[in-house]
C-alpha cells in the first residue's frame, strides 16, 4: 500500500480539535469590532418597510416564541424590532405560545432595550401604558384559532398590573383600547425559534398583515410563505439581523415602486447582528476549509492507493 | 447586558459555569455534563409547571370555575360549575400509565384528535391554497421597455427578467413534483430526464436548507462564546466596556 501519511491524517482529524478550532475562530473574531458589509435582501426590506409603515401610537400584537436556546438569532431580531417600535412609539401586546420560558426571556429583552434608552435620556416603555404582557398560552394551534375567531375570548381572564389598581383586565389598558379582533391591529409580528409562524399562517390566514422573524433553520420554509404573500416580510437568522440593522442605520432608497424609508441616523442601530457577523464568517470559512481539505485529502489518498 | 453590581456578576458566573458544563459534552460525556443537564431539565420542568398553573389553568379554568371577587376596577365574576367537567377528562389522560385501564386515556386523546382533524381541511387550504395560486405565474413578458425591472416599474408590467425567473420557477416546480410520481413505471425518456432533473434540483434545495441550518448552529455557538468570553469575562470579571 502506498504511503499516504499526511493526507490520511487530514481525513482522521479528531473532532475535538475541530471543535477547539471553531471555538477559537468564533471567540477571537468577537473581539474585533469590524463591520462586515451586507446587502439587505427583499424579504428583510419588506419587513422593514412594513414595520416603518405602522402609524405612531397604534398597537401591534407581538408573539415572542423564543428562549435562551436561540438567543444568538432571535434575541438580536427582538432587539432590532423593539428599537424600531419604541422609536416610532408603537404599542405592543406581548404573548408567547411556544415555551413557558418565552415570556420571561422577552421581558428581559424589553428591559435591556429600556436600559439602553434610559442611558441615552430617551423615554422608556412602561408596562400597561406602552405594552401589555398577555402571558403564556400552552396550545399554539388552539390559541391561534381562538384569536382568529374572537380575540377577547382568547385573552379572557388575562390581567396585568395597572398603576394604582393592581391586576386589571388587559382590555382596559391603553394598549388594547379599541382592539377586539386581530383585524384591528396593523400587524401581527412573530419572533420565533420554532415553527409557530407556520401555525399562525395556517390559522390567521390573511386576516392581518403577518410579519415573521425566524431562525435560519425555519428560513427556507418561511420564504415560501413570503413568496406567496402570506407573510409580508421575513427576517431570517443572524444574516437577517445584520441586514435589518443595516437598514436601520442607512435607511432604504426608493425602488421597485416603493418610496424611500428613512433610517435612524445617530442612534444605536448596529447590535447583535453586526457584532456576530464577523465571527459567523470566520466559522463558515473554517467549515469550508475543512470540507475542501477533507475532500482533497480523500481524492489524493484514493489516487495513491 | 448590565454587568454592574455583585448580583448580576453571580448570575453571569452561574450562567457561564452552566454553559461550560454543557459544552463539556463536546470533549466527552462526563458526570459534570450530566450534572448540568439535570439542573436544566429540573429548572425547565419546575418553571413549566408553575407557568401552566399560574398563566393558564388558574385564569382560564380555576377562576372561571370558582369565580373571582371584586378587586379594584375588576367586577365580581360568579363561578360556573360546568367547568368542573374538564377535570375528570384531563385526569383520564393520566390513565395512559396504567396497564389495566389505559383505554380510558383514549377518551381525551380522541377528543383532541377530533378537534385537530376538524381543523385540518381549513388549515391545509389556508396554508397551501395561496401557494398553489402563487405557483401559476405568467411566462410571457408584456413589456420590452427594459430587460430588468427598473427602479420605477410600470404597474402590471412583466419584464423579460421576471419572465425568465418565472420560467425557472415553473420548470423547478414541475420537475420536482414529477420526481414524486411513484405510482406507475415511466418509460418516456423525456419524463425520466425530467424526474432526474427534479432530483438534482431537490438536492440543491436541501443543500441550501442544510447551509442555513449550519449557519443557525454556528450562531448559537457564537452567542454562547459571546456570553462566556465577553459578557462574563470581559465585561463582568474584568469590568471592561
XYZ file of C-alpha atoms in Angstrom:
546
model
C 0.000 0.000 0.000
C 1.279 3.478 -0.857
C 2.258 5.791 1.974
C -0.401 8.483 2.234
C 0.680 9.810 5.691
C -0.394 13.483 5.820
C -3.478 13.035 3.641
C -4.663 10.099 5.753
C -4.176 12.120 8.915
C -6.120 15.058 7.441
C -9.116 12.769 6.967
C -8.987 11.454 10.503
C -8.523 14.673 12.466
C -10.031 14.248 15.935
C -13.392 16.015 16.031
C -12.366 17.652 19.326
C -9.575 19.515 17.519
C -12.156 20.837 15.049
C -14.423 21.920 17.938
C -11.492 23.692 19.575
C -10.591 25.445 16.318
C -14.215 26.507 15.897
C -14.363 27.953 19.404
C -11.065 29.814 18.865
C -12.211 31.203 15.476
C -15.549 32.359 16.907
C -14.151 33.836 20.122
C -11.201 35.701 18.626
C -13.449 37.220 15.928
C -15.798 38.568 18.603
C -13.061 40.834 19.956
C -12.631 42.607 16.604
C -15.083 45.442 16.062
C -15.236 45.052 12.296
C -18.467 45.751 10.416
C -18.808 43.233 7.599
C -20.796 44.926 4.808
C -24.084 43.339 3.820
C -26.688 43.961 1.128
C -30.227 43.576 2.518
C -32.478 41.182 0.605
C -36.093 41.783 -0.457
C -37.712 39.834 2.456
C -35.897 41.995 5.029
C -36.567 45.198 3.067
C -40.287 44.359 3.011
C -40.188 43.616 6.732
C -38.544 46.975 7.427
C -40.988 48.832 5.155
C -43.969 47.152 6.847
C -42.786 47.937 10.386
C -41.912 51.524 9.465
C -45.374 51.904 7.880
C -47.145 51.216 11.210
C -48.684 54.520 12.308
C -47.363 56.072 15.510
C -49.434 55.239 18.600
C -51.005 52.118 17.073
C -50.819 48.694 18.703
C -49.334 45.555 17.185
C -49.504 42.011 18.512
C -46.012 40.686 19.201
C -45.827 36.942 19.645
C -42.436 36.068 21.108
C -41.699 32.354 20.855
C -38.021 32.010 21.625
C -35.976 31.169 24.673
C -32.261 31.275 25.502
C -31.725 28.274 23.215
C -31.949 30.504 20.116
C -30.710 33.712 21.781
C -27.971 34.125 19.149
C -30.500 34.747 16.384
C -33.855 35.538 17.983
C -32.588 37.948 20.630
C -30.879 40.113 18.021
C -34.106 40.096 15.973
C -36.187 41.060 19.006
C -33.766 43.844 19.986
C -33.830 45.355 16.474
C -37.637 45.132 16.347
C -38.088 46.718 19.789
C -35.714 49.547 18.902
C -37.864 50.355 15.854
C -41.225 50.015 17.664
C -40.101 52.137 20.615
C -38.610 54.863 18.392
C -41.878 55.007 16.473
C -43.986 54.941 19.686
C -45.822 51.825 18.562
C -47.514 49.978 21.434
C -47.481 46.195 21.574
C -49.328 43.333 23.210
C -46.893 40.542 24.038
C -47.774 36.858 24.162
C -45.999 33.506 23.855
C -47.162 30.058 22.877
C -44.017 28.027 22.254
C -42.434 27.698 25.661
C -43.264 28.748 29.245
C -39.842 30.421 29.455
C -40.533 32.633 26.429
C -42.448 35.480 28.166
C -39.671 35.997 30.722
C -36.990 35.983 28.011
C -38.976 38.574 26.006
C -39.427 40.766 29.108
C -35.649 40.600 29.690
C -35.023 41.916 26.172
C -37.567 44.717 26.723
C -35.776 45.591 29.981
C -32.389 45.665 28.206
C -33.663 47.984 25.454
C -35.321 50.184 28.085
C -31.961 50.459 29.901
C -30.325 51.432 26.601
C -32.957 54.135 26.060
C -32.667 55.369 29.647
C -28.882 55.716 29.271
C -29.478 57.909 26.200
C -32.063 60.008 28.048
C -34.978 58.674 25.987
C -38.424 57.722 27.258
C -38.638 54.128 28.472
C -41.536 51.832 27.635
C -43.871 51.311 30.601
C -45.872 48.135 31.160
C -49.646 48.732 30.919
C -49.221 52.139 29.244
C -46.991 51.182 26.297
C -47.113 47.389 26.274
C -49.028 44.605 27.976
C -47.832 41.122 28.706
C -50.696 38.782 27.842
C -48.604 35.864 29.082
C -48.124 32.281 28.041
C -50.692 30.204 26.156
C -49.876 26.467 26.124
C -51.644 25.396 22.931
C -50.299 27.186 19.850
C -52.942 25.832 17.445
C -55.878 26.381 19.798
C -54.703 29.872 20.729
C -54.278 30.922 17.085
C -57.715 29.546 16.217
C -59.266 31.284 19.153
C -57.618 34.609 18.294
C -58.752 34.303 14.687
C -62.374 33.898 15.719
C -62.567 36.129 18.800
C -59.619 37.957 20.343
C -61.477 38.986 23.517
C -62.488 35.396 24.271
C -58.956 34.163 23.554
C -57.483 36.658 26.011
C -60.280 36.465 28.604
C -59.051 36.335 32.187
C -55.630 37.779 31.356
C -54.589 40.514 33.781
C -51.680 42.894 34.063
C -50.673 45.188 36.940
C -52.169 48.610 36.288
C -50.578 51.568 38.159
C -52.511 52.074 41.425
C -55.098 49.441 40.557
C -53.332 46.099 40.833
C -54.150 43.197 38.485
C -56.609 44.517 35.889
C -58.180 43.058 32.763
C -55.739 43.667 29.869
C -58.511 45.042 27.652
C -58.782 48.043 29.991
C -55.177 49.022 29.244
C -54.377 51.899 26.847
C -52.558 49.347 24.678
C -55.662 47.322 23.827
C -58.123 50.227 23.715
C -60.481 49.699 20.776
C -58.974 46.352 19.830
C -61.468 43.481 19.814
C -60.298 41.407 16.845
C -56.965 40.592 15.181
C -58.133 42.634 12.201
C -57.954 45.736 14.426
C -54.142 45.672 14.606
C -51.980 46.921 11.719
C -49.533 43.994 12.042
C -49.052 40.684 13.780
C -45.328 40.064 14.382
C -43.900 36.690 15.355
C -40.331 36.363 16.655
C -39.862 32.637 16.808
C -37.311 29.933 17.411
C -39.749 27.190 16.426
C -42.479 26.596 13.838
C -45.134 28.806 15.431
C -45.037 31.106 12.402
C -46.495 28.262 10.301
C -49.288 27.731 12.813
C -50.177 31.422 12.700
C -50.145 31.492 8.895
C -52.458 28.459 8.839
C -54.927 29.862 11.346
C -54.864 33.636 10.892
C -54.689 33.479 7.111
C -54.971 36.899 5.561
C -56.951 38.424 8.424
C -53.989 40.525 9.486
C -50.671 41.548 7.844
C -48.249 38.970 9.193
C -44.511 39.552 9.700
C -42.018 36.933 10.822
C -38.568 36.859 12.389
C -37.385 33.264 12.209
C -34.217 31.240 12.738
C -32.019 30.097 9.864
C -33.493 26.604 10.199
C -37.007 27.906 9.553
C -35.874 30.418 6.931
C -36.122 28.436 3.675
C -39.614 27.170 4.570
C -40.819 30.637 5.574
C -39.613 32.099 2.273
C -42.331 30.072 0.502
C -44.955 31.951 2.504
C -43.229 35.227 1.744
C -43.203 34.457 -1.999
C -46.934 33.724 -1.932
C -47.722 36.886 0.030
C -48.860 35.059 3.162
C -46.022 36.753 5.064
C -45.392 40.418 4.299
C -41.733 40.405 5.337
C -39.230 37.990 6.842
C -36.041 38.385 8.839
C -34.063 35.137 8.742
C -31.406 34.222 11.245
C -28.315 36.248 12.036
C -27.956 37.302 8.413
C -31.416 38.896 8.635
C -30.481 40.698 11.855
C -27.356 42.159 10.233
C -29.488 43.237 7.252
C -32.205 44.941 9.293
C -29.577 46.684 11.428
C -28.000 47.981 8.210
C -31.402 49.275 7.061
C -31.959 50.943 10.443
C -28.570 52.607 10.097
C -28.682 53.679 6.460
C -32.368 53.678 5.551
C -33.859 52.351 2.344
C -33.797 54.070 -1.048
C -36.874 54.286 -3.276
C -37.018 51.227 -5.546
C -39.443 48.953 -7.409
C -42.265 51.404 -6.926
C -41.715 51.615 -3.150
C -40.950 55.003 -1.610
C -37.736 55.628 0.337
C -37.764 54.758 4.034
C -35.611 56.701 6.464
C -33.205 55.095 8.905
C -32.431 56.166 12.462
C -29.349 58.288 11.974
C -27.144 58.811 15.015
C -28.893 56.210 17.155
C -27.842 52.739 18.315
C -28.673 50.645 15.267
C -25.869 48.141 14.960
C -26.284 45.489 17.625
C -26.012 41.753 17.987
C -26.351 41.016 14.270
C -23.455 43.178 13.143
C -21.474 42.207 16.262
C -21.632 38.482 15.498
C -21.351 38.772 11.717
C -17.547 38.615 11.521
C -17.499 35.572 13.837
C -20.103 33.861 11.644
C -17.984 34.484 8.556
C -14.897 33.144 10.363
C -16.769 29.959 11.359
C -18.148 29.471 7.851
C -14.643 29.975 6.390
C -13.305 27.311 8.748
C -16.080 24.924 7.743
C -15.488 25.484 4.016
C -11.739 24.978 4.513
C -12.362 21.760 6.453
C -14.655 20.435 3.704
C -12.208 21.351 0.919
C -9.183 19.893 2.748
C -11.103 16.735 3.654
C -12.221 16.191 0.063
C -8.800 16.932 -1.451
C -7.258 14.502 1.051
C -9.808 11.847 0.095
C -9.097 12.234 -3.644
C -5.309 12.187 -3.143
C -5.498 9.119 -0.867
C -7.663 7.224 -3.356
C -5.311 8.039 -6.245
C -2.241 6.932 -4.296
C -3.933 3.702 -3.228
C -26.266 43.430 29.442
C -25.962 45.258 32.766
C -22.933 43.750 34.494
C -22.556 46.223 37.344
C -23.070 45.200 40.989
C -22.492 41.819 42.610
C -25.823 40.115 41.892
C -25.532 40.370 38.076
C -21.986 39.004 38.386
C -23.236 35.990 40.372
C -25.904 35.448 37.722
C -23.312 35.713 34.937
C -20.952 33.323 36.744
C -23.664 30.686 37.192
C -24.651 31.069 33.530
C -21.034 30.750 32.373
C -20.451 27.661 34.541
C -23.618 26.047 33.170
C -22.560 26.871 29.586
C -19.070 25.407 30.079
C -20.571 22.366 31.856
C -22.942 21.673 28.986
C -20.303 22.311 26.308
C -18.032 19.772 28.045
C -20.004 17.111 26.164
C -18.001 18.104 23.075
C -14.984 16.550 24.765
C -16.730 13.593 26.362
C -19.990 12.798 28.147
C -18.908 13.145 31.761
C -20.622 13.351 35.160
C -20.084 17.118 35.028
C -22.140 17.316 31.838
C -24.849 15.071 33.308
C -24.998 17.256 36.429
C -25.656 20.437 34.452
C -28.041 18.644 32.104
C -30.165 17.564 35.062
C -30.104 21.067 36.544
C -31.501 22.395 33.263
C -34.148 19.699 33.000
C -35.258 20.272 36.594
C -35.402 24.050 36.188
C -37.321 23.822 32.905
C -39.846 21.356 34.326
C -40.378 23.365 37.521
C -40.793 26.595 35.588
C -43.216 24.956 33.149
C -45.376 23.578 35.981
C -45.545 26.962 37.692
C -46.417 28.720 34.448
C -49.017 26.197 33.379
C -50.884 26.740 36.625
C -50.338 30.483 37.063
C -50.751 31.595 33.454
C -53.139 29.025 32.070
C -55.067 26.724 34.372
C -55.812 29.331 37.039
C -57.094 32.208 34.852
C -58.755 30.138 32.149
C -60.171 27.258 34.213
C -59.982 27.585 38.017
C -61.064 31.247 38.240
C -63.960 30.554 35.871
C -64.979 27.539 37.948
C -64.902 29.177 41.385
C -65.407 32.798 40.276
C -63.427 35.883 41.312
C -64.144 38.546 43.923
C -64.370 42.271 43.088
C -60.882 43.819 43.142
C -60.034 47.382 42.135
C -61.818 48.075 38.869
C -62.447 44.379 38.256
C -66.064 43.412 38.973
C -67.040 40.233 40.812
C -67.400 37.295 38.426
C -69.541 34.341 39.565
C -68.189 30.836 39.083
C -69.747 28.369 36.660
C -69.946 24.746 37.822
C -69.864 23.205 34.311
C -66.116 23.930 34.081
C -65.681 21.106 36.657
C -66.380 18.563 33.890
C -62.979 19.341 32.377
C -61.153 17.941 35.421
C -62.152 14.247 35.019
C -61.489 14.496 31.253
C -57.994 15.808 31.995
C -57.358 13.155 34.657
C -58.375 10.436 32.181
C -55.220 11.226 30.175
C -53.061 10.037 33.080
C -54.507 6.516 32.787
C -52.017 6.067 29.961
C -49.618 4.946 32.726
C -51.974 2.137 33.871
C -51.589 -1.218 32.122
C -55.102 -2.294 33.100
C -57.038 0.926 32.474
C -55.029 2.683 29.794
C -58.030 2.521 27.426
C -59.517 5.375 29.485
C -56.769 7.694 28.218
C -58.127 7.218 24.695
C -61.172 9.368 25.569
C -59.288 12.710 25.915
C -56.911 11.686 23.106
C -59.965 11.040 20.901
C -61.402 14.461 21.735
C -58.095 16.152 20.869
C -57.768 14.149 17.637
C -61.330 15.046 16.667
C -60.743 18.744 17.275
C -57.455 18.530 15.356
C -58.927 16.677 12.403
C -61.844 19.093 12.154
C -59.442 21.981 11.721
C -57.242 20.354 9.129
C -59.272 20.995 5.965
C -59.357 24.726 6.562
C -55.779 24.780 7.870
C -54.450 22.894 4.841
C -56.137 25.190 2.380
C -55.133 28.368 4.207
C -51.549 27.136 4.233
C -51.219 25.768 0.704
C -54.053 27.463 -1.219
C -52.175 30.755 -1.502
C -49.012 28.908 -2.568
C -50.849 26.964 -5.278
C -52.354 30.211 -6.534
C -48.921 31.828 -6.486
C -47.377 28.972 -8.479
C -49.455 29.950 -11.520
C -47.143 32.568 -12.946
C -47.113 34.316 -16.338
C -44.134 33.364 -18.515
C -44.540 35.738 -21.477
C -43.274 39.303 -20.889
C -45.779 42.046 -21.693
C -43.237 44.853 -21.955
C -39.816 45.185 -23.587
C -39.102 48.723 -22.425
C -36.381 47.360 -20.138
C -34.875 43.882 -19.704
C -34.619 44.075 -15.908
C -37.147 45.652 -13.553
C -36.449 49.424 -13.465
C -36.437 51.454 -10.259
C -39.902 52.769 -11.113
C -41.697 49.877 -12.895
C -44.912 50.244 -14.899
C -47.934 48.912 -12.959
C -48.881 45.371 -14.070
C -45.845 45.032 -16.329
C -43.949 41.749 -16.624
C -40.345 42.440 -17.619
C -38.252 39.830 -19.517
C -36.022 39.178 -16.465
C -39.138 38.447 -14.392
C -40.479 36.127 -17.102
C -37.197 34.180 -17.118
C -37.416 33.879 -13.325
C -40.974 32.571 -13.649
C -39.924 30.010 -16.286
C -37.132 28.737 -13.999
C -39.680 28.537 -11.174
C -42.170 26.550 -13.272
C -39.513 24.117 -14.555
C -38.344 23.566 -10.970
C -41.909 23.047 -9.723
C -42.923 20.573 -12.445
C -39.682 18.573 -12.444
C -39.526 18.377 -8.633
C -43.173 17.232 -8.496
C -42.607 14.671 -11.275
C -39.924 13.062 -9.088
C -42.664 12.042 -6.641
C -44.788 10.160 -9.194
C -44.073 6.648 -7.944
C -47.417 5.019 -8.799
C -46.555 3.885 -12.330
C -43.486 2.879 -14.313
C -42.233 5.583 -16.630
C -40.710 4.598 -19.961
C -40.618 8.008 -21.601
C -37.047 9.309 -21.914
C -38.263 12.890 -21.581
C -40.127 12.113 -18.389
C -37.198 10.186 -16.911
C -34.861 13.091 -17.622
C -37.332 15.451 -16.031
C -37.501 13.381 -12.825
C -33.679 13.216 -12.786
C -33.545 16.980 -13.155
C -36.142 17.225 -10.372
C -33.929 15.107 -8.133
C -30.949 17.387 -8.804
C -32.992 20.483 -8.023
C -34.278 18.909 -4.822
C -30.684 18.166 -3.789
C -29.737 21.799 -4.440
C -32.720 22.851 -2.301
C -31.737 20.504 0.513
C -28.175 21.822 0.311
C -29.410 25.394 0.737
C -31.585 24.346 3.689
C -28.654 22.494 5.261
C -26.411 25.549 4.800
C -28.988 27.725 6.523
C -29.262 25.215 9.365
C -25.478 25.120 9.827
C -25.474 28.919 9.964
C -28.010 28.794 12.797
C -25.958 26.267 14.769
C -22.834 28.415 14.378
C -24.728 31.498 15.513
C -25.970 29.736 18.645
C -22.393 28.706 19.455
C -21.073 32.220 18.744
C -23.666 33.662 21.120
C -22.592 31.288 23.900
C -18.963 32.272 23.327
C -20.014 35.918 23.450
C -21.735 35.235 26.766
C -18.749 33.414 28.324
C -15.885 35.496 26.969
C -17.388 38.985 26.503
C -20.339 39.317 28.902
C -18.925 37.194 31.737
C -15.123 37.504 31.497
C -14.501 40.792 29.676
C -17.394 42.910 30.955
C -18.250 41.068 34.200
C -14.936 39.965 35.695
C -12.538 42.448 34.085
C -15.063 45.349 34.116
C -14.137 46.410 30.585
C -16.694 48.275 28.428
